[in-house]
Coordinates of C-alpha atoms in Angstrom, one line a residue:
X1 CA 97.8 112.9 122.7
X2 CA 99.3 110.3 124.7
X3 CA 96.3 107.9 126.2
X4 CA 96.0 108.0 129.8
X5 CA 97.1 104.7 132.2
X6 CA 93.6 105.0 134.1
X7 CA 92.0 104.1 130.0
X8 CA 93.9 101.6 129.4
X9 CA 91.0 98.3 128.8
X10 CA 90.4 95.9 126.7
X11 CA 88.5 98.1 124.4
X12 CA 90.5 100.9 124.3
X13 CA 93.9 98.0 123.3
X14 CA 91.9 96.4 120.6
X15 CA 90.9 99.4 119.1
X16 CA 94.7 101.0 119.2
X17 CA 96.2 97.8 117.7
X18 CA 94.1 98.1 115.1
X19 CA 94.2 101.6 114.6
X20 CA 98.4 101.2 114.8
X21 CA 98.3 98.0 112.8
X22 CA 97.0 100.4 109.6
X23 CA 100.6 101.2 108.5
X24 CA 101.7 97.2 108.7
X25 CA 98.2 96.8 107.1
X26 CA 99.0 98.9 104.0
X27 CA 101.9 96.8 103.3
X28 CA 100.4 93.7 103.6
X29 CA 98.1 94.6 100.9
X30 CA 94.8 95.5 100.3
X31 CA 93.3 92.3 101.7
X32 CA 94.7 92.9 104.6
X33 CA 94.1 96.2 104.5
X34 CA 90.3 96.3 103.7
X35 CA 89.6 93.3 107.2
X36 CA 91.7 95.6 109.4
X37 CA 89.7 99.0 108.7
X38 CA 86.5 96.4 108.9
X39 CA 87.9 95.3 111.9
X40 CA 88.4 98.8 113.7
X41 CA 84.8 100.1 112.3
X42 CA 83.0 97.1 113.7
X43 CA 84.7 96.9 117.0
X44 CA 84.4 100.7 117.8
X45 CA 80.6 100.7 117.1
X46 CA 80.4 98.0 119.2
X47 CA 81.7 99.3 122.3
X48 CA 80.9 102.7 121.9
X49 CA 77.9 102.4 119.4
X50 CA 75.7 105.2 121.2
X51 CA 78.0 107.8 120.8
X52 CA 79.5 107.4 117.6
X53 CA 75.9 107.9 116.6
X54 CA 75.3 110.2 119.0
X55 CA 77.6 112.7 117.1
X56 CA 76.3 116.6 116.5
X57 CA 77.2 117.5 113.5
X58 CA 79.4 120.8 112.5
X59 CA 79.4 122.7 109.2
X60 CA 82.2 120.3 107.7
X61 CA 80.5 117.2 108.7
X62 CA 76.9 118.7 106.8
X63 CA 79.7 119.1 103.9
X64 CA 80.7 115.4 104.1
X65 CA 77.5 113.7 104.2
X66 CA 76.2 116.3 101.6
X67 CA 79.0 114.3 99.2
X68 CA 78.6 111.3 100.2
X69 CA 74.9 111.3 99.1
X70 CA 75.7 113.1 96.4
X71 CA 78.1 110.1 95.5
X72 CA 75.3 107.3 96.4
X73 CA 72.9 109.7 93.9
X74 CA 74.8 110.2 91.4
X75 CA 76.4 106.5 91.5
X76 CA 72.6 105.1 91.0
X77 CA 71.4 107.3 88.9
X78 CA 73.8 106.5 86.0
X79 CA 74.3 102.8 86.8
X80 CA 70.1 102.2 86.5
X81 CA 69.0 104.9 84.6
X82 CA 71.4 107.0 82.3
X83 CA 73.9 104.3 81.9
X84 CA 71.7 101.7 81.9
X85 CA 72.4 100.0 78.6
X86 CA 75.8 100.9 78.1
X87 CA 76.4 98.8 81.9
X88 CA 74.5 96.1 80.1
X89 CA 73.4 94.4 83.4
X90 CA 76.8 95.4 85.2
X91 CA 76.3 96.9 88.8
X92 CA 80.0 97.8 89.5
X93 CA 79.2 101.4 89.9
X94 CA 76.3 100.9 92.0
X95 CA 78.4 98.2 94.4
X96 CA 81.5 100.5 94.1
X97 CA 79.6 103.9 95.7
X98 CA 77.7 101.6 98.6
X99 CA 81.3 100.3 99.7
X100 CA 82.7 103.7 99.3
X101 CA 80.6 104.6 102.2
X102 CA 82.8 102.4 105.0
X103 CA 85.1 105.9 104.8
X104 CA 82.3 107.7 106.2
X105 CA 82.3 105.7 108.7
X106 CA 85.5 105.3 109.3
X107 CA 85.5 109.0 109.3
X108 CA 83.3 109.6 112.4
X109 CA 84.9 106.3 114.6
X110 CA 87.7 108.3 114.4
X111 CA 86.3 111.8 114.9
X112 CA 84.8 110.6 118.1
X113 CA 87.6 108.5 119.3
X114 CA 89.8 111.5 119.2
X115 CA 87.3 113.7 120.5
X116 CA 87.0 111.4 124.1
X117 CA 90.8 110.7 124.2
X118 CA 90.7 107.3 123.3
X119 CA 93.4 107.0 120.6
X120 CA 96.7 106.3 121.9
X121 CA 99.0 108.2 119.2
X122 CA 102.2 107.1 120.5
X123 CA 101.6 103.8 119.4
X124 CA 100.6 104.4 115.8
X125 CA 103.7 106.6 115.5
X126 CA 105.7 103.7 116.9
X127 CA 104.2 101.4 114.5
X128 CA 105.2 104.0 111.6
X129 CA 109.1 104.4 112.8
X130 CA 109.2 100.6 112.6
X131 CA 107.3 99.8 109.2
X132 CA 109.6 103.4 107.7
X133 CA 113.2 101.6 109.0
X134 CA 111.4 98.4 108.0
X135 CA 110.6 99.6 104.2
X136 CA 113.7 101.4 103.9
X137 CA 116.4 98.4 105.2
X138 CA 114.5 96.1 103.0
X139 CA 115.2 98.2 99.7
X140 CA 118.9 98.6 100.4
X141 CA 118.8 95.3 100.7
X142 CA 117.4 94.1 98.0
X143 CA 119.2 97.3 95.8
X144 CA 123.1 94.7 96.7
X145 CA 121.6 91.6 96.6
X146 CA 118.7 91.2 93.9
X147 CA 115.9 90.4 96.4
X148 CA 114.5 91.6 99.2
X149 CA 114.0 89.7 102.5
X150 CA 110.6 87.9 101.2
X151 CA 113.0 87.1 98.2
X152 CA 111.2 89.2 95.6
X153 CA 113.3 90.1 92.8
X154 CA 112.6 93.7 90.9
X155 CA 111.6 93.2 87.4
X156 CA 112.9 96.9 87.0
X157 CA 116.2 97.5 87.7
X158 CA 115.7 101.2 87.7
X159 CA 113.4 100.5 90.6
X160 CA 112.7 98.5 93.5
X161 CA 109.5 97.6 95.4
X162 CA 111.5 95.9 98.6
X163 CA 108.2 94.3 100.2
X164 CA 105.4 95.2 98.1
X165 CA 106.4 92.3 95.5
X166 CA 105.7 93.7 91.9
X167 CA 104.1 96.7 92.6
X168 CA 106.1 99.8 93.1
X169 CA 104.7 101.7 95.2
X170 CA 107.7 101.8 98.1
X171 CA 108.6 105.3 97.4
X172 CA 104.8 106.3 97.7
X173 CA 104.3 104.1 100.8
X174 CA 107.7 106.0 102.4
X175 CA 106.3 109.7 101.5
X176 CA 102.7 108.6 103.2
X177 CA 104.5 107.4 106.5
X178 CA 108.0 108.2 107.0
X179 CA 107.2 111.7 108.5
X180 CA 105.6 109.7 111.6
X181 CA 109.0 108.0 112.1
X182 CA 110.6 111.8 112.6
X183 CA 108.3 113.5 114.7
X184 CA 108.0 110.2 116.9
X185 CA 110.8 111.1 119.5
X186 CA 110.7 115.0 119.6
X187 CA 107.2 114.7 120.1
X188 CA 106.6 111.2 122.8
X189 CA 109.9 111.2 124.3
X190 CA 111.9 113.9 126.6
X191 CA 115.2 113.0 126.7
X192 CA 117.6 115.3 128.4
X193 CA 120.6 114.7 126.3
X194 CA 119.4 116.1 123.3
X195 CA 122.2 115.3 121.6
X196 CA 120.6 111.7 120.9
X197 CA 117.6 112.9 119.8
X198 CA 119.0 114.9 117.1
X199 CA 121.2 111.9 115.6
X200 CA 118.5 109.5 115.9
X201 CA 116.7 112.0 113.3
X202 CA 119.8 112.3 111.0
X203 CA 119.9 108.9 111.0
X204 CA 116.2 108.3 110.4
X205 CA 115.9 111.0 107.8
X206 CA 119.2 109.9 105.4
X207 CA 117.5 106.1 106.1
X208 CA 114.4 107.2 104.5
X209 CA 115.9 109.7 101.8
X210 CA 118.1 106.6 100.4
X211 CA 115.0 104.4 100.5
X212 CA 112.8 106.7 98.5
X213 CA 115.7 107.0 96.1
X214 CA 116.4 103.3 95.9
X215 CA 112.6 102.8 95.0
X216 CA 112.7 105.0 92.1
X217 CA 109.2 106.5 92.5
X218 CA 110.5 109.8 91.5
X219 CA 107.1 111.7 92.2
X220 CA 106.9 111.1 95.7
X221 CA 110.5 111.4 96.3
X222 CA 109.7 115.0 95.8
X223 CA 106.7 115.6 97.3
X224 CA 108.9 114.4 100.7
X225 CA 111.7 117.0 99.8
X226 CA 108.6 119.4 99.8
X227 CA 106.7 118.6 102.4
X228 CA 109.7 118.4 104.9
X229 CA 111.0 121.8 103.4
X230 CA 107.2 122.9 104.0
X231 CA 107.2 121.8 107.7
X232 CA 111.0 123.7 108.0
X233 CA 109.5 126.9 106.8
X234 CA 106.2 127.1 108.2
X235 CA 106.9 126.2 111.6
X236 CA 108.9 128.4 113.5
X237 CA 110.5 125.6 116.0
X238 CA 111.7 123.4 113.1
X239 CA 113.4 126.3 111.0
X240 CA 116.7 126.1 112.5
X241 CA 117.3 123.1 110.5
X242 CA 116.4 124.0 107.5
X243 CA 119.9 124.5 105.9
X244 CA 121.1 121.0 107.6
X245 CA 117.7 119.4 105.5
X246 CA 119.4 120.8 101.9
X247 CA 123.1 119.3 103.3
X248 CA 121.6 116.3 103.7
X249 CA 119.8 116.1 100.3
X250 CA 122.5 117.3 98.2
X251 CA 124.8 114.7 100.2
X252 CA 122.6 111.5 99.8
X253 CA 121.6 112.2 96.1
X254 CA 125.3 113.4 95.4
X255 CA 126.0 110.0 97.0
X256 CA 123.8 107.4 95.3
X257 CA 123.8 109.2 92.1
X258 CA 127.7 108.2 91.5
X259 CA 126.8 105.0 93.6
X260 CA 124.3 103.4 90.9
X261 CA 124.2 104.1 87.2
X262 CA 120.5 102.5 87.2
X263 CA 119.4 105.2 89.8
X264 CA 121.3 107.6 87.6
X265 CA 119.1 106.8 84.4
X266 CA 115.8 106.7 86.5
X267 CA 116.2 110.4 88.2
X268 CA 117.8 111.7 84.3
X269 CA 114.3 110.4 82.4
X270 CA 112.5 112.2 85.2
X271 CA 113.8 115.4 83.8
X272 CA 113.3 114.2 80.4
X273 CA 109.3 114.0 81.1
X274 CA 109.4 117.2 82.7
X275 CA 110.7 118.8 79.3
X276 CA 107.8 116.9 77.5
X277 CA 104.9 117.8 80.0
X278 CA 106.4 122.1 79.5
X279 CA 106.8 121.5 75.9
X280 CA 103.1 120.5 75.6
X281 CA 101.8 122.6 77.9
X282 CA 103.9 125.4 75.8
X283 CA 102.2 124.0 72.5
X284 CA 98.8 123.7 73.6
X285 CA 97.9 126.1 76.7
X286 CA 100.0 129.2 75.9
X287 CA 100.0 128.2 72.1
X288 CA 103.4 128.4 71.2
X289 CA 103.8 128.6 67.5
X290 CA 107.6 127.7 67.3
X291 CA 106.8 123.9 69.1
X292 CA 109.7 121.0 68.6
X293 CA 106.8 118.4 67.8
X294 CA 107.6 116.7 65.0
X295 CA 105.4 113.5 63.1
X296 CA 106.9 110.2 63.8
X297 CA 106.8 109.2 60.4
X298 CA 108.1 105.7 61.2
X299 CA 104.8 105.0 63.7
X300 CA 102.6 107.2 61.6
X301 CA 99.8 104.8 63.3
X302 CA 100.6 105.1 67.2
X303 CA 101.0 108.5 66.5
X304 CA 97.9 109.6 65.5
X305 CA 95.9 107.2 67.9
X306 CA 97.6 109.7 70.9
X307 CA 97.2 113.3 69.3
X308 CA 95.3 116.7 69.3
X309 CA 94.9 119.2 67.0
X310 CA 95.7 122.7 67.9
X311 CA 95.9 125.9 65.7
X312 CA 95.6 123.1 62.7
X313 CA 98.9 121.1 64.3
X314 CA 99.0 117.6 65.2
X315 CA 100.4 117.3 68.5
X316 CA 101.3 113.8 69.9
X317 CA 100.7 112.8 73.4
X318 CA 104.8 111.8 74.0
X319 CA 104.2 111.4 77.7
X320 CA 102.2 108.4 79.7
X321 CA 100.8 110.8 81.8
X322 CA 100.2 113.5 79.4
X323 CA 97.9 111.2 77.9
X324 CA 96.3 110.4 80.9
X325 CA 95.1 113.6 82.0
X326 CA 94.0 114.2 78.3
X327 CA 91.8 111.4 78.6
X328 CA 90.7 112.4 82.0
X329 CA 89.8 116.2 80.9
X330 CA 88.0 114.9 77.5
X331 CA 86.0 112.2 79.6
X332 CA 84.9 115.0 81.4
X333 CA 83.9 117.0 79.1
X334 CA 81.7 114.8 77.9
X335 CA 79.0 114.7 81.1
X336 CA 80.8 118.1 82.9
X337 CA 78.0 118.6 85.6
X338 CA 77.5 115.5 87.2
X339 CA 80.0 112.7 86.1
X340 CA 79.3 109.2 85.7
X341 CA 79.9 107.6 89.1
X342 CA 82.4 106.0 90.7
X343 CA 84.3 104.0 88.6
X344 CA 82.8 104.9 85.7
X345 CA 86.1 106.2 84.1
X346 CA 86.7 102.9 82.4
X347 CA 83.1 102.8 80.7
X348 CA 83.0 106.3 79.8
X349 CA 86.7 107.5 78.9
X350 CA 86.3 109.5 75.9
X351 CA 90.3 108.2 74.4
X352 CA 91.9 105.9 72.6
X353 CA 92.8 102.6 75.1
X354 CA 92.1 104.3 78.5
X355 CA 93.6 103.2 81.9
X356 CA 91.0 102.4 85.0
X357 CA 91.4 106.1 85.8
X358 CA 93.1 109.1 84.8
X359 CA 95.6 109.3 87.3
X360 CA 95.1 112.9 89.0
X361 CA 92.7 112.8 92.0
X362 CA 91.0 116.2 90.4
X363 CA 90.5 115.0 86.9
X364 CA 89.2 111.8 88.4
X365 CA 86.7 113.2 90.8
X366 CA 85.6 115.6 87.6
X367 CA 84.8 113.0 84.9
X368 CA 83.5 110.6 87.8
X369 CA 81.5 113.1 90.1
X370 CA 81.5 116.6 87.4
X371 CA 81.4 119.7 88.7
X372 CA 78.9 119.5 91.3
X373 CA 81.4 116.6 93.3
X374 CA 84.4 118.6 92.3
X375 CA 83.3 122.0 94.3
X376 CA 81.3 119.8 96.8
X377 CA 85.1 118.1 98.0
X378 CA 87.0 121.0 96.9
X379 CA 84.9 123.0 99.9
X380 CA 86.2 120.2 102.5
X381 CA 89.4 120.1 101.2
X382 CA 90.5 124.2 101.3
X383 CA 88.0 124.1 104.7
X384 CA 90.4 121.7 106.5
X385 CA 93.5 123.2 105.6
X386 CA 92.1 126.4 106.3
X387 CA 90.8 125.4 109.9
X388 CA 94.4 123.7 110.9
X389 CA 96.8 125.9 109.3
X390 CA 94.8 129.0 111.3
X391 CA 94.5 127.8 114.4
X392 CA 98.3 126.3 114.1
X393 CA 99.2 130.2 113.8
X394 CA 97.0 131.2 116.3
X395 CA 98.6 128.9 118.9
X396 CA 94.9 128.5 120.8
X397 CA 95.5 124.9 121.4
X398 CA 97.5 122.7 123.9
X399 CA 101.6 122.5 123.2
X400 CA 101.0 118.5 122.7
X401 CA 98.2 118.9 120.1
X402 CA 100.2 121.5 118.4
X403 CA 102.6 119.1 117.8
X404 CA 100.8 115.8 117.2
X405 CA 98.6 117.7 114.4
X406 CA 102.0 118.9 112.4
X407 CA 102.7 115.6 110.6
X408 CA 99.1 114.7 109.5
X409 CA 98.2 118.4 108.3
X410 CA 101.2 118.6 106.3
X411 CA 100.6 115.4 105.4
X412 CA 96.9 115.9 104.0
X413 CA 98.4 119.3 102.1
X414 CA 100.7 117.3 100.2
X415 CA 98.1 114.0 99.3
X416 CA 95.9 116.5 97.8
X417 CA 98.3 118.6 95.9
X418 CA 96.7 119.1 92.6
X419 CA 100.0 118.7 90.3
X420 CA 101.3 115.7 90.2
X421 CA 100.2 111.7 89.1
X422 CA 97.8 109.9 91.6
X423 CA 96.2 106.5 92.0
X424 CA 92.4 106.4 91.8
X425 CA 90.8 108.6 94.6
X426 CA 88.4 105.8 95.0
X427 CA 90.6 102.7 95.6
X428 CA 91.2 101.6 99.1
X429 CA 94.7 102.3 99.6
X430 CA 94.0 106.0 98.8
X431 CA 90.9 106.3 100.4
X432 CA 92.1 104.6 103.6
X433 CA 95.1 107.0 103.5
X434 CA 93.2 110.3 102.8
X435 CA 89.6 110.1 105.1
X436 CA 92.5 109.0 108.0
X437 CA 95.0 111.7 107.9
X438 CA 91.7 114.2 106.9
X439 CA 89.9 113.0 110.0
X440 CA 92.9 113.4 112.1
X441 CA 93.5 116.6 111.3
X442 CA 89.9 117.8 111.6
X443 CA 89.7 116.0 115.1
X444 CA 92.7 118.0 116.7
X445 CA 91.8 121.3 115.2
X446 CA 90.6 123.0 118.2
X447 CA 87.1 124.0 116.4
X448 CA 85.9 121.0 115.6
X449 CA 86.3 119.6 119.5
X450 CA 83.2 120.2 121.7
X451 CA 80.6 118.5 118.9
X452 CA 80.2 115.6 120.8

């Protein structure tokens, strides 16, 4: 909701430029990243100390602090006492859950900023449009020239990171924030001519299409194709374009696809690990006797390093991430109630030359947090959607809420989408990204104003 004129003070700017400045932040890196979410929880309590801790708390919130000290328990039990030797004197779990804790905080500055009308929205979705054109222009750029306007050059050329050096995480960084850049006019600015309006969003949406395709991060390239065909289904005033959305995608893949060979390659081997991930899941869930897995007699060594037996077969572990969530489900398995801790994964994976995590937020939160975490998040998870996604059909709140909440609802189904390949759940990027979308969305859900 737009912030009223009469509200605007110097408290109420500083804390929107840093709330806006979160997208720029996220690019900058997590540096950056980690001062300005410092920054925003520092300053808030500050000026408006007594009521952020003022706050009466609803069933969700009980929920939330229920996990969080479940997290700080569990997180000190292992690191002191059932871990103890095998930490050898490290306290990275331990330091890890007491930092985790700033996104409780940063969960209620932002619950009660909403709740008194004191974040100016506008401005953070302005701040997205131009970081989304920003992102985007950059990786055309540096797709016909080598290097992108910071004059990093992609060690890939199947993909491109555009601003975010050697890490590429563009495509993920587009699918997180682009939707901000299309809901920014219909939703802050009336303009009569609504022809305008209509081909700024063309315009915007085949900008950031081409710039998740030109970054090559092939996962969330389709979560965006889902969660804008989610928002064209499920909400009645958006449906009417729902057949220009699949014109558009078939014209900008159909485009690019003949334009580049690389891009060509990168979208083809997508499919290719899409056949591995059925043909295991074919071998080893539904037990399919007549599997293609064959031994590769020329790496007889590798091979058995990454396999399982089922039904008396070896079956290799083709796939990166195949082998990830393998490790993930065995290190769970191994402490299936209450987990190790936060970032524990790397201490306790149960595999052969484990990654810092298994990259899926659910098999994380499992082998890190066990069961009792897993259903304790799973309840705030399935309670938020449920809350928003009722009350959107219900209609029982303002035009302009209905509205502003779209994006970050939509937004928070897809980051918690339980198949497909995550970061860590704990790292700051992600935990920045989720507990703010999450707290938006449980702000302007009509049942959870009036707790202040």
């Amino acid at each position: 909701m737009p912030i009223s004129l009469a509200k605007i003070n110097h408290k109420t700017f500083l804390i929107n430029l840093l709330f806006s400045f979160i997208p720029i932040s996220f690019i900058a890196g997590n540096l950056i990243l980690n001062i300005n979410i410092l920054l925003f929880i520092i300053f808030a309590i500050f000026f408006y100390g007594k009521g952020v801790f003022s706050l009466k708390l609803d069933r969700l919130d009980k929920i939330i602090l229920i996990f969080f000290a479940y997290t700080i328990f569990i997180g000190f039990l292992n690191n002191f006492y059932l871990q103890a030797t095998l930490m050898d004197g490290d306290y990275t779990i331990a330091i890890k859950t007491i930092l985790y804790l700033r996104f409780l905080i940063f969960y209620f500055v932002i619950k009660f900023l909403i709740n008194k009308n004191l974040i100016n929205f506008k401005l953070f979705f302005i701040f997205c449009f131009i970081c989304t054109y920003f992102v985007s222009l950059d990786l055309m750029y540096q797709l016909n020239s080598g290097k992108d306007v910071f004059g990093y050059v992609s060690a890939d050329p199947r993909r491109y990171a555009g601003p975010f050096g050697t890490e590429f995480i563009a495509g993920s960084y587009l699918q997180r924030f682009a939707l901000f850049a299309l809901f920014l006019f219909p939703i802050f600015f009336n303009n009569k001519d609504k022809i305008y309006l209509y081909l700024l969003s063309l315009l915007t949406f085949i900008l950031i299409m081409t710039g998740l395709i030109v970054a090559g991060n092939r996962v969330p390239l389709i979560l965006f194709i889902i969660l804008i065909a989610c928002i064209l289904f499920f909400y009645k005033p958006m449906k009417k374009f729902l057949f220009l959305f699949f014109l558009l995608n078939i014209i900008v893949f159909t485009t690019l696809w003949n334009f580049n060979p690389n891009i060509k390659s990168h979208l083809n081997a997508f499919t290719e690990r899409m056949s591995e991930i059925v043909e295991f899941a074919s071998t080893v869930i539904i037990k399919n006797k007549e599997s293609n897995y064959e031994v590769d007699k020329d790496n007889i060594i590798e091979y058995y390093k990454y396999s399982i037996y089922v039904n008396g077969k070896v079956i290799p572990l083709k796939n990166i991430y195949i082998k990830e969530f393998y490790s993930g489900y065995r290190t769970w398995s191994e402490n299936k109630y209450f987990g190790g801790g936060i970032k524990s994964f790397r201490y306790n994976c149960a595999s052969f030359n484990c990654s810092s995590h298994p990259h899926n937020y659910y098999l994380e939160i499992l082998s890190e947090l066990g069961l009792v975490g897993f259903f304790l998040i799973l309840i705030v998870f399935f309670k938020v959607l449920f809350n928003s996604f009722l009350n959107l059909e219900a209609k029982k709140h303002p035009l302009n809420y209905d509205k502003i909440i779209i994006p970050f609802m939509f937004l928070f189904f897809i980051e918690i989408f339980p198949i497909k390949s995550t970061g860590s759940f704990f790292t700051t990027g992600n935990a920045t990204y989720l507990f703010l979308i999450m707290s938006i969305t449980i702000a302007l859900t009509p049942t959870s104003k009036g707790k202040i």
